[in-house]
Amino acid sequence: MAGEVYAANERVTKPDQRYPDDVAVEIRKNPVPYVSYGGVKLKKALDAFHIDVRGGKALDIGSSTGGFVECLLEAGAERVHAVDAGTHQLHERLRNDKRVILKENCNARYLQFDDIGETMDLITIDVSFISLKKLLLPAIRFLKPGGRIISLVKPQFEVGRFEVGKGGIVKDEGKIEKVLEDIRTFGKSLGIVPVNVLEAPREKEKKNREYFILWESQKTQNQ
């Protein structure tokens, strides 16, 4: 929803709720128009990278509550495979959406092609407590020729445990740039090309900085 309706300064929770004619009614814009802030982040990446997902098939690795999933659906994806290691995390609204194929309690590191059964126009990756490097190779198995990957790099899970600062924050610009370069080099070794990098928006300034990398296959680059 783009916003929420308030009457007499109280949130309206039922569509058939009635109020006197003199009660003030207003619509307050929802600062996070998705089930999670992840949708806000991915929307910025899709816009910045000029990615059109209309009518396409997508795989979201690390779906969690479903911010990326909802963003992809609203952008016009025909179908989204949502994969997560946890259970009962995906928002009920998305869980009941026929365009979403949910695969819970699944470690994406060990995904085989038959687990999904089709190739993707776009693959998105947002995982925590594990290096992105461990997810790129499994993801490539599902990438259709000319397809793309948008992966979220989280430096705090890429640097050594003793290189993370107070509060789990990585502030050192040199360390962050080294992480990004290592990830780009690793991706190239797998046959995908880093096309662009974008710093992701942060819900809170004190949170770690995160970065989207847009990848394409080498075949696409050579055409």
mmCIF file of C-alpha atoms in Angstrom:
data_model
loop_
_atom_site.group_PDB
_atom_site.id
_atom_site.type_symbol
_atom_site.label_atom_id
_atom_site.label_comp_id
_atom_site.label_asym_id
_atom_site.label_seq_id
_atom_site.Cartn_x
_atom_site.Cartn_y
_atom_site.Cartn_z
ATOM 1 C CA MET A 1 0.000 0.000 0.000
ATOM 2 C CA ALA A 2 1.187 3.537 -0.760
ATOM 3 C CA GLY A 3 -0.181 4.892 2.500
ATOM 4 C CA GLU A 4 -2.503 4.368 5.441
ATOM 5 C CA VAL A 5 -5.851 5.962 6.238
ATOM 6 C CA TYR A 6 -6.350 7.750 9.550
ATOM 7 C CA ALA A 7 -9.627 9.056 10.985
ATOM 8 C CA ALA A 8 -9.702 11.263 14.087
ATOM 9 C CA ASN A 9 -5.934 10.715 14.252
ATOM 10 C CA GLU A 10 -6.384 6.944 14.600
ATOM 11 C CA ARG A 11 -5.427 4.344 12.016
ATOM 12 C CA VAL A 12 -8.376 2.799 10.141
ATOM 13 C CA THR A 13 -8.056 -0.987 10.262
ATOM 14 C CA LYS A 14 -11.350 -2.078 8.666
ATOM 15 C CA PRO A 15 -12.574 -1.075 5.186
ATOM 16 C CA ASP A 16 -16.216 -0.918 6.324
ATOM 17 C CA GLN A 17 -15.504 1.207 9.398
ATOM 18 C CA ARG A 18 -17.881 4.221 9.637
ATOM 19 C CA TYR A 19 -17.308 7.681 11.138
ATOM 20 C CA PRO A 20 -19.384 10.856 11.594
ATOM 21 C CA ASP A 21 -19.259 13.328 8.710
ATOM 22 C CA ASP A 22 -17.296 15.869 10.730
ATOM 23 C CA VAL A 23 -14.401 13.501 11.523
ATOM 24 C CA ALA A 24 -11.128 14.476 9.846
ATOM 25 C CA VAL A 25 -9.822 11.771 7.482
ATOM 26 C CA GLU A 26 -6.281 11.774 6.077
ATOM 27 C CA ILE A 27 -3.901 9.508 4.199
ATOM 28 C CA ARG A 28 -0.411 9.283 5.643
ATOM 29 C CA LYS A 29 2.308 8.126 3.343
ATOM 30 C CA ASN A 30 3.983 4.892 4.376
ATOM 31 C CA PRO A 31 7.770 5.525 4.455
ATOM 32 C CA VAL A 32 8.354 1.838 3.625
ATOM 33 C CA PRO A 33 5.796 0.828 0.972
ATOM 34 C CA TYR A 34 6.925 -2.808 1.039
ATOM 35 C CA VAL A 35 6.781 -5.630 3.571
ATOM 36 C CA SER A 36 10.365 -4.746 4.510
ATOM 37 C CA TYR A 37 12.962 -2.070 3.783
ATOM 38 C CA GLY A 38 14.620 -4.481 1.374
ATOM 39 C CA GLY A 39 12.032 -3.472 -1.207
ATOM 40 C CA VAL A 40 13.146 0.148 -0.983
ATOM 41 C CA LYS A 41 16.753 -0.893 -1.530
ATOM 42 C CA LEU A 42 16.049 -3.107 -4.526
ATOM 43 C CA LYS A 43 13.775 -0.494 -6.133
ATOM 44 C CA LYS A 44 16.677 1.942 -6.117
ATOM 45 C CA ALA A 45 18.927 -0.662 -7.743
ATOM 46 C CA LEU A 46 16.394 -1.565 -10.451
ATOM 47 C CA ASP A 47 15.970 2.110 -11.299
ATOM 48 C CA ALA A 48 19.683 2.948 -11.216
ATOM 49 C CA PHE A 49 20.649 -0.091 -13.295
ATOM 50 C CA HIS A 50 17.696 0.384 -15.697
ATOM 51 C CA ILE A 51 16.506 -3.191 -15.186
ATOM 52 C CA ASP A 52 13.128 -4.070 -16.706
ATOM 53 C CA VAL A 53 11.672 -7.219 -15.142
ATOM 54 C CA ARG A 54 8.229 -7.008 -16.761
ATOM 55 C CA GLY A 55 7.094 -10.463 -17.829
ATOM 56 C CA GLY A 56 10.314 -12.040 -16.596
ATOM 57 C CA LYS A 57 11.143 -14.817 -14.164
ATOM 58 C CA ALA A 58 13.196 -14.079 -11.063
ATOM 59 C CA LEU A 59 14.933 -15.987 -8.292
ATOM 60 C CA ASP A 60 15.395 -14.266 -4.936
ATOM 61 C CA ILE A 61 17.994 -15.904 -2.689
ATOM 62 C CA GLY A 62 17.608 -14.918 0.951
ATOM 63 C CA SER A 63 13.983 -13.822 0.620
ATOM 64 C CA SER A 64 13.304 -13.458 4.375
ATOM 65 C CA THR A 65 10.199 -11.260 4.878
ATOM 66 C CA GLY A 66 9.995 -10.624 1.153
ATOM 67 C CA GLY A 67 11.005 -7.029 0.467
ATOM 68 C CA PHE A 68 12.875 -7.990 -2.703
ATOM 69 C CA VAL A 69 10.086 -10.380 -3.735
ATOM 70 C CA GLU A 70 7.408 -7.712 -3.429
ATOM 71 C CA CYS A 71 9.527 -5.167 -5.286
ATOM 72 C CA LEU A 72 10.035 -7.619 -8.166
ATOM 73 C CA LEU A 73 6.320 -8.375 -8.368
ATOM 74 C CA GLU A 74 5.399 -4.696 -8.359
ATOM 75 C CA ALA A 75 7.977 -4.123 -11.090
ATOM 76 C CA GLY A 76 6.105 -6.641 -13.245
ATOM 77 C CA ALA A 77 7.867 -9.980 -12.767
ATOM 78 C CA GLU A 78 5.716 -12.857 -13.998
ATOM 79 C CA ARG A 79 7.002 -15.264 -11.375
ATOM 80 C CA VAL A 80 9.395 -15.100 -8.421
ATOM 81 C CA HIS A 81 11.062 -18.092 -6.769
ATOM 82 C CA ALA A 82 11.699 -17.155 -3.130
ATOM 83 C CA VAL A 83 14.442 -19.172 -1.418
ATOM 84 C CA ASP A 84 15.368 -18.871 2.248
ATOM 85 C CA ALA A 85 17.144 -20.989 4.858
ATOM 86 C CA GLY A 86 14.508 -20.111 7.461
ATOM 87 C CA THR A 87 10.831 -20.940 7.746
ATOM 88 C CA HIS A 88 7.649 -18.907 8.220
ATOM 89 C CA GLN A 89 9.446 -15.643 7.423
ATOM 90 C CA LEU A 90 7.821 -14.631 4.144
ATOM 91 C CA HIS A 91 4.968 -12.160 4.658
ATOM 92 C CA GLU A 92 1.535 -13.763 4.435
ATOM 93 C CA ARG A 93 0.505 -11.469 1.599
ATOM 94 C CA LEU A 94 3.335 -12.810 -0.540
ATOM 95 C CA ARG A 95 2.957 -16.368 0.701
ATOM 96 C CA ASN A 96 -0.583 -16.338 -0.704
ATOM 97 C CA ASP A 97 0.408 -14.755 -4.021
ATOM 98 C CA LYS A 98 0.211 -17.313 -6.846
ATOM 99 C CA ARG A 99 3.127 -15.637 -8.605
ATOM 100 C CA VAL A 100 5.441 -16.576 -5.723
ATOM 101 C CA ILE A 101 6.992 -20.044 -5.540
ATOM 102 C CA LEU A 102 8.326 -20.451 -2.017
ATOM 103 C CA LYS A 103 11.182 -22.752 -1.081
ATOM 104 C CA GLU A 104 11.793 -22.551 2.672
ATOM 105 C CA ASN A 105 14.298 -24.297 4.917
ATOM 106 C CA CYS A 106 16.637 -24.421 1.942
ATOM 107 C CA ASN A 107 20.376 -23.726 2.017
ATOM 108 C CA ALA A 108 20.932 -21.996 -1.316
ATOM 109 C CA ARG A 109 24.569 -23.135 -1.362
ATOM 110 C CA TYR A 110 23.345 -26.594 -2.273
ATOM 111 C CA LEU A 111 20.600 -25.664 -4.727
ATOM 112 C CA GLN A 112 20.481 -27.902 -7.778
ATOM 113 C CA PHE A 113 18.788 -27.051 -11.043
ATOM 114 C CA ASP A 114 16.014 -29.576 -10.463
ATOM 115 C CA ASP A 115 15.139 -27.805 -7.197
ATOM 116 C CA ILE A 116 13.902 -24.824 -9.208
ATOM 117 C CA GLY A 117 13.459 -26.311 -12.664
ATOM 118 C CA GLU A 118 13.900 -23.233 -14.855
ATOM 119 C CA THR A 119 16.354 -20.496 -15.748
ATOM 120 C CA MET A 120 15.916 -16.870 -14.708
ATOM 121 C CA ASP A 121 15.955 -13.460 -16.316
ATOM 122 C CA LEU A 122 17.047 -11.930 -13.010
ATOM 123 C CA ILE A 123 18.523 -13.328 -9.810
ATOM 124 C CA THR A 124 18.696 -11.251 -6.640
ATOM 125 C CA ILE A 125 20.809 -12.163 -3.612
ATOM 126 C CA ASP A 126 20.558 -10.711 -0.106
ATOM 127 C CA VAL A 127 22.099 -12.951 2.544
ATOM 128 C CA SER A 128 23.693 -12.435 5.967
ATOM 129 C CA PHE A 129 26.281 -14.237 8.091
ATOM 130 C CA ILE A 130 27.838 -15.802 4.992
ATOM 131 C CA SER A 131 30.132 -14.571 2.232
ATOM 132 C CA LEU A 132 28.447 -13.676 -1.032
ATOM 133 C CA LYS A 133 31.123 -15.737 -2.787
ATOM 134 C CA LYS A 134 29.477 -18.919 -1.534
ATOM 135 C CA LEU A 135 26.196 -18.034 -3.244
ATOM 136 C CA LEU A 136 27.356 -16.755 -6.626
ATOM 137 C CA LEU A 137 28.270 -20.147 -8.122
ATOM 138 C CA PRO A 138 24.964 -21.822 -7.173
ATOM 139 C CA ALA A 139 23.104 -18.782 -8.501
ATOM 140 C CA ILE A 140 24.779 -18.950 -11.902
ATOM 141 C CA ARG A 141 23.236 -22.382 -12.498
ATOM 142 C CA PHE A 142 19.873 -20.679 -12.878
ATOM 143 C CA LEU A 143 20.954 -17.719 -15.002
ATOM 144 C CA LYS A 144 19.527 -17.737 -18.499
ATOM 145 C CA PRO A 145 21.739 -16.490 -21.381
ATOM 146 C CA GLY A 146 21.557 -12.722 -21.235
ATOM 147 C CA GLY A 147 20.222 -12.839 -17.680
ATOM 148 C CA ARG A 148 21.477 -10.674 -14.838
ATOM 149 C CA ILE A 149 22.295 -10.952 -11.159
ATOM 150 C CA ILE A 150 21.873 -8.177 -8.596
ATOM 151 C CA SER A 151 23.753 -9.107 -5.436
ATOM 152 C CA LEU A 152 23.988 -7.186 -2.179
ATOM 153 C CA VAL A 153 27.500 -7.033 -0.735
ATOM 154 C CA LYS A 154 27.702 -6.709 3.058
ATOM 155 C CA PRO A 155 31.312 -5.916 4.028
ATOM 156 C CA GLN A 156 30.831 -7.031 7.651
ATOM 157 C CA PHE A 157 30.364 -10.605 6.415
ATOM 158 C CA GLU A 158 33.293 -10.464 3.987
ATOM 159 C CA VAL A 159 36.155 -9.089 6.086
ATOM 160 C CA GLY A 160 37.899 -11.122 8.765
ATOM 161 C CA ARG A 161 36.249 -11.259 12.180
ATOM 162 C CA PHE A 162 38.988 -9.072 13.671
ATOM 163 C CA GLU A 163 38.521 -6.368 11.026
ATOM 164 C CA VAL A 164 34.959 -5.527 12.061
ATOM 165 C CA GLY A 165 34.733 -2.421 14.233
ATOM 166 C CA LYS A 166 32.629 -1.547 17.250
ATOM 167 C CA GLY A 167 29.003 -2.570 16.910
ATOM 168 C CA GLY A 168 29.824 -4.818 13.959
ATOM 169 C CA ILE A 169 30.362 -1.813 11.676
ATOM 170 C CA VAL A 170 33.000 -1.669 8.927
ATOM 171 C CA LYS A 171 33.972 1.984 8.445
ATOM 172 C CA ASP A 172 37.414 1.690 6.858
ATOM 173 C CA GLU A 173 37.086 2.804 3.212
ATOM 174 C CA GLY A 174 40.124 0.748 2.246
ATOM 175 C CA LYS A 175 38.613 -2.440 3.655
ATOM 176 C CA ILE A 176 35.307 -1.789 1.929
ATOM 177 C CA GLU A 177 36.966 -1.172 -1.438
ATOM 178 C CA LYS A 178 39.065 -4.323 -1.027
ATOM 179 C CA VAL A 179 35.906 -6.346 -0.329
ATOM 180 C CA LEU A 180 34.242 -4.998 -3.464
ATOM 181 C CA GLU A 181 37.313 -5.672 -5.585
ATOM 182 C CA ASP A 182 37.656 -9.225 -4.214
ATOM 183 C CA ILE A 183 33.999 -9.942 -4.984
ATOM 184 C CA ARG A 184 34.287 -8.521 -8.501
ATOM 185 C CA THR A 185 37.416 -10.569 -9.194
ATOM 186 C CA PHE A 186 35.777 -13.715 -7.855
ATOM 187 C CA GLY A 187 32.692 -13.194 -9.995
ATOM 188 C CA LYS A 188 34.811 -12.772 -13.124
ATOM 189 C CA SER A 189 36.470 -16.118 -12.397
ATOM 190 C CA LEU A 190 33.012 -17.714 -12.525
ATOM 191 C CA GLY A 191 32.197 -16.207 -15.905
ATOM 192 C CA ILE A 192 30.071 -13.239 -14.898
ATOM 193 C CA VAL A 193 31.004 -9.599 -15.407
ATOM 194 C CA PRO A 194 30.474 -6.833 -12.823
ATOM 195 C CA VAL A 195 28.777 -4.082 -14.808
ATOM 196 C CA ASN A 196 27.962 -1.554 -12.107
ATOM 197 C CA VAL A 197 28.174 -0.909 -8.363
ATOM 198 C CA LEU A 198 25.706 1.099 -6.295
ATOM 199 C CA GLU A 199 25.669 1.930 -2.596
ATOM 200 C CA ALA A 200 22.362 0.743 -1.158
ATOM 201 C CA PRO A 201 20.152 3.120 0.830
ATOM 202 C CA ARG A 202 20.255 2.614 4.589
ATOM 203 C CA GLU A 203 17.234 2.603 6.844
ATOM 204 C CA LYS A 204 19.414 3.968 9.651
ATOM 205 C CA GLU A 205 22.632 5.941 9.263
ATOM 206 C CA LYS A 206 24.383 3.917 11.957
ATOM 207 C CA LYS A 207 23.932 0.683 10.018
ATOM 208 C CA ASN A 208 26.648 -0.877 7.861
ATOM 209 C CA ARG A 209 27.055 0.384 4.337
ATOM 210 C CA GLU A 210 25.973 -2.151 1.727
ATOM 211 C CA TYR A 211 26.557 -2.265 -2.020
ATOM 212 C CA PHE A 212 24.672 -3.681 -4.969
ATOM 213 C CA ILE A 213 26.670 -5.234 -7.792
ATOM 214 C CA LEU A 214 25.021 -5.780 -11.165
ATOM 215 C CA TRP A 215 26.385 -8.815 -13.018
ATOM 216 C CA GLU A 216 25.975 -10.023 -16.583
ATOM 217 C CA SER A 217 27.241 -13.154 -18.294
ATOM 218 C CA GLN A 218 30.380 -12.893 -20.411
ATOM 219 C CA LYS A 219 28.351 -14.117 -23.396
ATOM 220 C CA THR A 220 26.134 -11.051 -23.081
ATOM 221 C CA GLN A 221 29.188 -8.796 -22.913
ATOM 222 C CA ASN A 222 30.744 -10.363 -26.038
ATOM 223 C CA GLN A 223 27.633 -10.147 -28.206
#
